[in-house]
Amino acid sequence: MSQKNYDLKPRWYVVHTYSGYENKVKTDLEKTIKNRELQEFFFDIIVPMEEQIEIKNGKRETNLKKVFPGYVLVKMIVTEETWYIVRNTRGVTGFVGSGTDPIPLTESEIRKMGFDVQSISVNYEINDQVRIINGPFSGFTGVVNEINKDKQKVKVLISTAGSGRETPVELDFMSVEKA
């Protein structure tokens, strides 16, 4: 990869894999990212799937089919290290791009693929009191500790019954409302 100033904004890149290795590449990459504690550089890894309905022996069957066999989409910040990790994951043949430089997808390409690129705005800020409105912690209230717009996650500190300690819980933006 040519030495240059890195774009520190997360972007979607297309990674070419051996056919049939897409899910393995996703799993291996997720493990490596966790082991090397590089979560702040990787935001999403997707093997795009679509439902396909087949009629077999008069029965309707729904199967998931890969939309782009041989490709995995990765939302990441490219640095020398992150590029190397993706490039050297078993089953990866390379990034789609010119030469060794990965080229990010444009917003219109992402939209055409059906991915949501608009950012969600939330009406709460760090240190605001919020109520959890769905999931296992539904009904709890807590204080916003962290907001991650790229991952569309919010970290809320909640007090669990009797312990008096605050427990951080990561939730989707849609699971929380301002109290």
PDB file of C-alpha atoms in Angstrom:
ATOM      1  CA  MET A   1       0.000   0.000   0.000  1.00  0.00           C
ATOM      2  CA  SER A   2       1.390   3.403  -0.890  1.00  0.00           C
ATOM      3  CA  GLN A   3       2.366   5.633   2.014  1.00  0.00           C
ATOM      4  CA  LYS A   4      -0.045   8.555   2.321  1.00  0.00           C
ATOM      5  CA  ASN A   5      -2.155  10.553   4.719  1.00  0.00           C
ATOM      6  CA  TYR A   6      -4.965   8.339   5.905  1.00  0.00           C
ATOM      7  CA  ASP A   7      -8.573   9.371   5.766  1.00  0.00           C
ATOM      8  CA  LEU A   8      -9.645   8.951   9.375  1.00  0.00           C
ATOM      9  CA  LYS A   9     -13.325   8.844   8.440  1.00  0.00           C
ATOM     10  CA  PRO A  10     -14.816   5.342   8.351  1.00  0.00           C
ATOM     11  CA  ARG A  11     -15.781   4.306   4.818  1.00  0.00           C
ATOM     12  CA  TRP A  12     -17.165   1.200   3.148  1.00  0.00           C
ATOM     13  CA  TYR A  13     -14.663  -0.917   1.239  1.00  0.00           C
ATOM     14  CA  VAL A  14     -15.221  -4.005  -0.865  1.00  0.00           C
ATOM     15  CA  VAL A  15     -13.004  -6.971  -0.021  1.00  0.00           C
ATOM     16  CA  HIS A  16     -12.632  -9.776  -2.568  1.00  0.00           C
ATOM     17  CA  THR A  17     -12.621 -13.309  -1.128  1.00  0.00           C
ATOM     18  CA  TYR A  18     -12.431 -16.829  -2.425  1.00  0.00           C
ATOM     19  CA  SER A  19     -15.937 -17.944  -3.311  1.00  0.00           C
ATOM     20  CA  GLY A  20     -17.583 -19.665  -0.348  1.00  0.00           C
ATOM     21  CA  TYR A  21     -15.211 -18.025   2.170  1.00  0.00           C
ATOM     22  CA  GLU A  22     -17.288 -14.875   2.760  1.00  0.00           C
ATOM     23  CA  ASN A  23     -18.689 -15.844   6.194  1.00  0.00           C
ATOM     24  CA  LYS A  24     -15.357 -17.349   7.303  1.00  0.00           C
ATOM     25  CA  VAL A  25     -13.558 -14.112   6.347  1.00  0.00           C
ATOM     26  CA  LYS A  26     -16.153 -12.098   8.329  1.00  0.00           C
ATOM     27  CA  THR A  27     -15.746 -14.334  11.417  1.00  0.00           C
ATOM     28  CA  ASP A  28     -11.922 -14.449  11.245  1.00  0.00           C
ATOM     29  CA  LEU A  29     -11.702 -10.705  10.742  1.00  0.00           C
ATOM     30  CA  GLU A  30     -14.019 -10.041  13.723  1.00  0.00           C
ATOM     31  CA  LYS A  31     -11.830 -12.304  15.923  1.00  0.00           C
ATOM     32  CA  THR A  32      -8.602 -10.595  14.823  1.00  0.00           C
ATOM     33  CA  ILE A  33     -10.082  -7.121  15.410  1.00  0.00           C
ATOM     34  CA  LYS A  34     -11.182  -8.145  18.925  1.00  0.00           C
ATOM     35  CA  ASN A  35      -7.835  -9.838  19.754  1.00  0.00           C
ATOM     36  CA  ARG A  36      -5.831  -6.823  18.603  1.00  0.00           C
ATOM     37  CA  GLU A  37      -8.282  -4.360  20.188  1.00  0.00           C
ATOM     38  CA  LEU A  38      -8.834  -2.452  16.948  1.00  0.00           C
ATOM     39  CA  GLN A  39     -12.607  -1.961  17.346  1.00  0.00           C
ATOM     40  CA  GLU A  40     -12.246   1.807  16.941  1.00  0.00           C
ATOM     41  CA  PHE A  41     -11.064   1.265  13.340  1.00  0.00           C
ATOM     42  CA  PHE A  42     -13.721  -1.242  12.233  1.00  0.00           C
ATOM     43  CA  PHE A  43     -17.421  -0.383  12.255  1.00  0.00           C
ATOM     44  CA  ASP A  44     -19.211  -3.095  10.304  1.00  0.00           C
ATOM     45  CA  ILE A  45     -18.491  -6.233   8.297  1.00  0.00           C
ATOM     46  CA  ILE A  46     -21.283  -7.456   6.044  1.00  0.00           C
ATOM     47  CA  VAL A  47     -21.848 -10.401   3.760  1.00  0.00           C
ATOM     48  CA  PRO A  48     -24.866  -8.977   1.884  1.00  0.00           C
ATOM     49  CA  MET A  49     -27.700 -11.517   1.752  1.00  0.00           C
ATOM     50  CA  GLU A  50     -31.177 -11.491   0.266  1.00  0.00           C
ATOM     51  CA  GLU A  51     -34.151 -13.755   0.766  1.00  0.00           C
ATOM     52  CA  GLN A  52     -34.926 -16.032  -2.131  1.00  0.00           C
ATOM     53  CA  ILE A  53     -38.230 -17.875  -2.262  1.00  0.00           C
ATOM     54  CA  GLU A  54     -38.287 -21.246  -4.004  1.00  0.00           C
ATOM     55  CA  ILE A  55     -41.197 -23.591  -4.557  1.00  0.00           C
ATOM     56  CA  LYS A  56     -40.104 -27.209  -4.052  1.00  0.00           C
ATOM     57  CA  ASN A  57     -42.610 -30.078  -4.166  1.00  0.00           C
ATOM     58  CA  GLY A  58     -45.454 -27.598  -3.796  1.00  0.00           C
ATOM     59  CA  LYS A  59     -43.884 -26.118  -0.652  1.00  0.00           C
ATOM     60  CA  ARG A  60     -42.622 -22.591  -0.345  1.00  0.00           C
ATOM     61  CA  GLU A  61     -39.047 -22.383   0.952  1.00  0.00           C
ATOM     62  CA  THR A  62     -37.221 -19.227   1.891  1.00  0.00           C
ATOM     63  CA  ASN A  63     -33.434 -19.304   1.608  1.00  0.00           C
ATOM     64  CA  LEU A  64     -30.804 -16.649   2.146  1.00  0.00           C
ATOM     65  CA  LYS A  65     -28.596 -16.137  -0.887  1.00  0.00           C
ATOM     66  CA  LYS A  66     -25.419 -14.057  -1.115  1.00  0.00           C
ATOM     67  CA  VAL A  67     -26.026 -10.896  -3.124  1.00  0.00           C
ATOM     68  CA  PHE A  68     -22.349 -10.551  -4.129  1.00  0.00           C
ATOM     69  CA  PRO A  69     -20.685 -13.986  -3.975  1.00  0.00           C
ATOM     70  CA  GLY A  70     -16.951 -13.616  -3.391  1.00  0.00           C
ATOM     71  CA  TYR A  71     -17.236 -10.209  -1.715  1.00  0.00           C
ATOM     72  CA  VAL A  72     -17.459  -8.864   1.827  1.00  0.00           C
ATOM     73  CA  LEU A  73     -18.206  -5.222   2.664  1.00  0.00           C
ATOM     74  CA  VAL A  74     -16.158  -3.671   5.445  1.00  0.00           C
ATOM     75  CA  LYS A  75     -16.764  -0.253   7.017  1.00  0.00           C
ATOM     76  CA  MET A  76     -13.390   0.756   8.365  1.00  0.00           C
ATOM     77  CA  ILE A  77     -10.717   3.386   8.752  1.00  0.00           C
ATOM     78  CA  VAL A  78      -7.786   2.401   6.552  1.00  0.00           C
ATOM     79  CA  THR A  79      -4.347   2.608   8.139  1.00  0.00           C
ATOM     80  CA  GLU A  80      -1.222   0.609   7.381  1.00  0.00           C
ATOM     81  CA  GLU A  81      -2.183  -1.835  10.169  1.00  0.00           C
ATOM     82  CA  THR A  82      -5.899  -2.216   9.343  1.00  0.00           C
ATOM     83  CA  TRP A  83      -5.118  -2.643   5.628  1.00  0.00           C
ATOM     84  CA  TYR A  84      -2.562  -5.346   6.487  1.00  0.00           C
ATOM     85  CA  ILE A  85      -4.977  -7.197   8.799  1.00  0.00           C
ATOM     86  CA  VAL A  86      -7.766  -7.345   6.202  1.00  0.00           C
ATOM     87  CA  ARG A  87      -5.378  -8.134   3.340  1.00  0.00           C
ATOM     88  CA  ASN A  88      -3.802 -11.010   5.291  1.00  0.00           C
ATOM     89  CA  THR A  89      -7.008 -12.633   6.547  1.00  0.00           C
ATOM     90  CA  ARG A  90      -7.212 -16.164   5.182  1.00  0.00           C
ATOM     91  CA  GLY A  91      -9.572 -16.306   2.203  1.00  0.00           C
ATOM     92  CA  VAL A  92      -9.085 -12.634   1.236  1.00  0.00           C
ATOM     93  CA  THR A  93      -7.595 -12.044  -2.201  1.00  0.00           C
ATOM     94  CA  GLY A  94      -7.517  -8.265  -1.826  1.00  0.00           C
ATOM     95  CA  PHE A  95      -9.407  -5.010  -1.718  1.00  0.00           C
ATOM     96  CA  VAL A  96     -11.321  -3.837  -4.746  1.00  0.00           C
ATOM     97  CA  GLY A  97      -9.445  -0.771  -5.961  1.00  0.00           C
ATOM     98  CA  SER A  98      -6.538   0.288  -8.102  1.00  0.00           C
ATOM     99  CA  GLY A  99      -3.329  -1.570  -7.387  1.00  0.00           C
ATOM    100  CA  THR A 100      -2.930  -1.972  -3.650  1.00  0.00           C
ATOM    101  CA  ASP A 101      -4.930   1.123  -2.661  1.00  0.00           C
ATOM    102  CA  PRO A 102      -8.481   0.295  -1.567  1.00  0.00           C
ATOM    103  CA  ILE A 103     -11.091   2.650  -3.021  1.00  0.00           C
ATOM    104  CA  PRO A 104     -14.096   3.388  -0.801  1.00  0.00           C
ATOM    105  CA  LEU A 105     -17.623   3.053  -2.119  1.00  0.00           C
ATOM    106  CA  THR A 106     -19.395   6.314  -2.861  1.00  0.00           C
ATOM    107  CA  GLU A 107     -22.595   7.224  -1.005  1.00  0.00           C
ATOM    108  CA  SER A 108     -24.621   6.664  -4.201  1.00  0.00           C
ATOM    109  CA  GLU A 109     -23.107   3.171  -4.618  1.00  0.00           C
ATOM    110  CA  ILE A 110     -23.975   2.376  -0.995  1.00  0.00           C
ATOM    111  CA  ARG A 111     -27.544   3.670  -1.482  1.00  0.00           C
ATOM    112  CA  LYS A 112     -27.962   1.551  -4.647  1.00  0.00           C
ATOM    113  CA  MET A 113     -27.009  -1.495  -2.579  1.00  0.00           C
ATOM    114  CA  GLY A 114     -29.721  -0.622  -0.097  1.00  0.00           C
ATOM    115  CA  PHE A 115     -27.527   0.455   2.805  1.00  0.00           C
ATOM    116  CA  ASP A 116     -28.601   3.341   4.952  1.00  0.00           C
ATOM    117  CA  VAL A 117     -26.051   6.144   4.889  1.00  0.00           C
ATOM    118  CA  GLN A 118     -27.998   8.937   6.522  1.00  0.00           C
ATOM    119  CA  SER A 119     -26.947   9.719  10.016  1.00  0.00           C
ATOM    120  CA  ILE A 120     -29.463   9.408  12.794  1.00  0.00           C
ATOM    121  CA  SER A 121     -29.729  12.388  15.085  1.00  0.00           C
ATOM    122  CA  VAL A 122     -30.584  11.804  18.710  1.00  0.00           C
ATOM    123  CA  ASN A 123     -32.208  14.226  21.148  1.00  0.00           C
ATOM    124  CA  TYR A 124     -29.973  13.294  24.084  1.00  0.00           C
ATOM    125  CA  GLU A 125     -26.380  14.113  24.964  1.00  0.00           C
ATOM    126  CA  ILE A 126     -23.689  12.752  27.264  1.00  0.00           C
ATOM    127  CA  ASN A 127     -24.757  13.012  30.954  1.00  0.00           C
ATOM    128  CA  ASP A 128     -28.470  13.198  29.991  1.00  0.00           C
ATOM    129  CA  GLN A 129     -30.969  11.012  31.849  1.00  0.00           C
ATOM    130  CA  VAL A 130     -32.536   8.454  29.437  1.00  0.00           C
ATOM    131  CA  ARG A 131     -35.098   5.670  29.581  1.00  0.00           C
ATOM    132  CA  ILE A 132     -34.507   2.320  27.877  1.00  0.00           C
ATOM    133  CA  ILE A 133     -37.590   1.506  25.807  1.00  0.00           C
ATOM    134  CA  ASN A 134     -36.875  -2.014  24.518  1.00  0.00           C
ATOM    135  CA  GLY A 135     -34.676  -5.065  25.021  1.00  0.00           C
ATOM    136  CA  PRO A 136     -33.728  -6.829  28.268  1.00  0.00           C
ATOM    137  CA  PHE A 137     -33.199  -3.522  30.130  1.00  0.00           C
ATOM    138  CA  SER A 138     -36.535  -2.020  29.019  1.00  0.00           C
ATOM    139  CA  GLY A 139     -37.954   0.224  31.749  1.00  0.00           C
ATOM    140  CA  PHE A 140     -34.555   1.044  33.270  1.00  0.00           C
ATOM    141  CA  THR A 141     -33.324   4.611  33.359  1.00  0.00           C
ATOM    142  CA  GLY A 142     -29.716   5.641  33.254  1.00  0.00           C
ATOM    143  CA  VAL A 143     -27.223   8.307  32.275  1.00  0.00           C
ATOM    144  CA  VAL A 144     -25.681   8.579  28.789  1.00  0.00           C
ATOM    145  CA  ASN A 145     -21.961   7.889  29.072  1.00  0.00           C
ATOM    146  CA  GLU A 146     -20.938   7.686  25.408  1.00  0.00           C
ATOM    147  CA  ILE A 147     -22.526   8.239  21.955  1.00  0.00           C
ATOM    148  CA  ASN A 148     -21.052   6.506  18.899  1.00  0.00           C
ATOM    149  CA  LYS A 149     -22.747   7.913  15.782  1.00  0.00           C
ATOM    150  CA  ASP A 150     -20.816   5.690  13.366  1.00  0.00           C
ATOM    151  CA  LYS A 151     -21.989   2.504  15.067  1.00  0.00           C
ATOM    152  CA  GLN A 152     -25.324   4.114  16.056  1.00  0.00           C
ATOM    153  CA  LYS A 153     -24.798   2.931  19.623  1.00  0.00           C
ATOM    154  CA  VAL A 154     -25.167   4.657  22.960  1.00  0.00           C
ATOM    155  CA  LYS A 155     -23.542   3.587  26.225  1.00  0.00           C
ATOM    156  CA  VAL A 156     -25.821   4.077  29.231  1.00  0.00           C
ATOM    157  CA  LEU A 157     -24.864   3.661  32.897  1.00  0.00           C
ATOM    158  CA  ILE A 158     -27.706   1.923  34.752  1.00  0.00           C
ATOM    159  CA  SER A 159     -28.001   1.008  38.427  1.00  0.00           C
ATOM    160  CA  THR A 160     -28.946  -2.638  38.896  1.00  0.00           C
ATOM    161  CA  ALA A 161     -31.202  -3.567  41.811  1.00  0.00           C
ATOM    162  CA  GLY A 162     -29.538  -3.437  45.188  1.00  0.00           C
ATOM    163  CA  SER A 163     -25.925  -3.310  44.002  1.00  0.00           C
ATOM    164  CA  GLY A 164     -25.625   0.483  44.071  1.00  0.00           C
ATOM    165  CA  ARG A 165     -23.057   0.118  41.280  1.00  0.00           C
ATOM    166  CA  GLU A 166     -23.525   1.552  37.828  1.00  0.00           C
ATOM    167  CA  THR A 167     -23.300  -0.902  34.949  1.00  0.00           C
ATOM    168  CA  PRO A 168     -22.481   0.301  31.426  1.00  0.00           C
ATOM    169  CA  VAL A 169     -24.852  -1.074  28.783  1.00  0.00           C
ATOM    170  CA  GLU A 170     -24.379  -0.568  25.028  1.00  0.00           C
ATOM    171  CA  LEU A 171     -27.640  -0.059  23.151  1.00  0.00           C
ATOM    172  CA  ASP A 172     -28.893   0.931  19.704  1.00  0.00           C
ATOM    173  CA  PHE A 173     -29.988   4.566  19.317  1.00  0.00           C
ATOM    174  CA  MET A 174     -33.574   3.390  18.825  1.00  0.00           C
ATOM    175  CA  SER A 175     -33.638   1.615  22.216  1.00  0.00           C
ATOM    176  CA  VAL A 176     -33.301   4.804  24.245  1.00  0.00           C
ATOM    177  CA  GLU A 177     -35.319   7.991  24.713  1.00  0.00           C
ATOM    178  CA  LYS A 178     -34.669  11.121  26.741  1.00  0.00           C
ATOM    179  CA  ALA A 179     -36.242  10.775  30.203  1.00  0.00           C
TER     180      ALA A 179
END
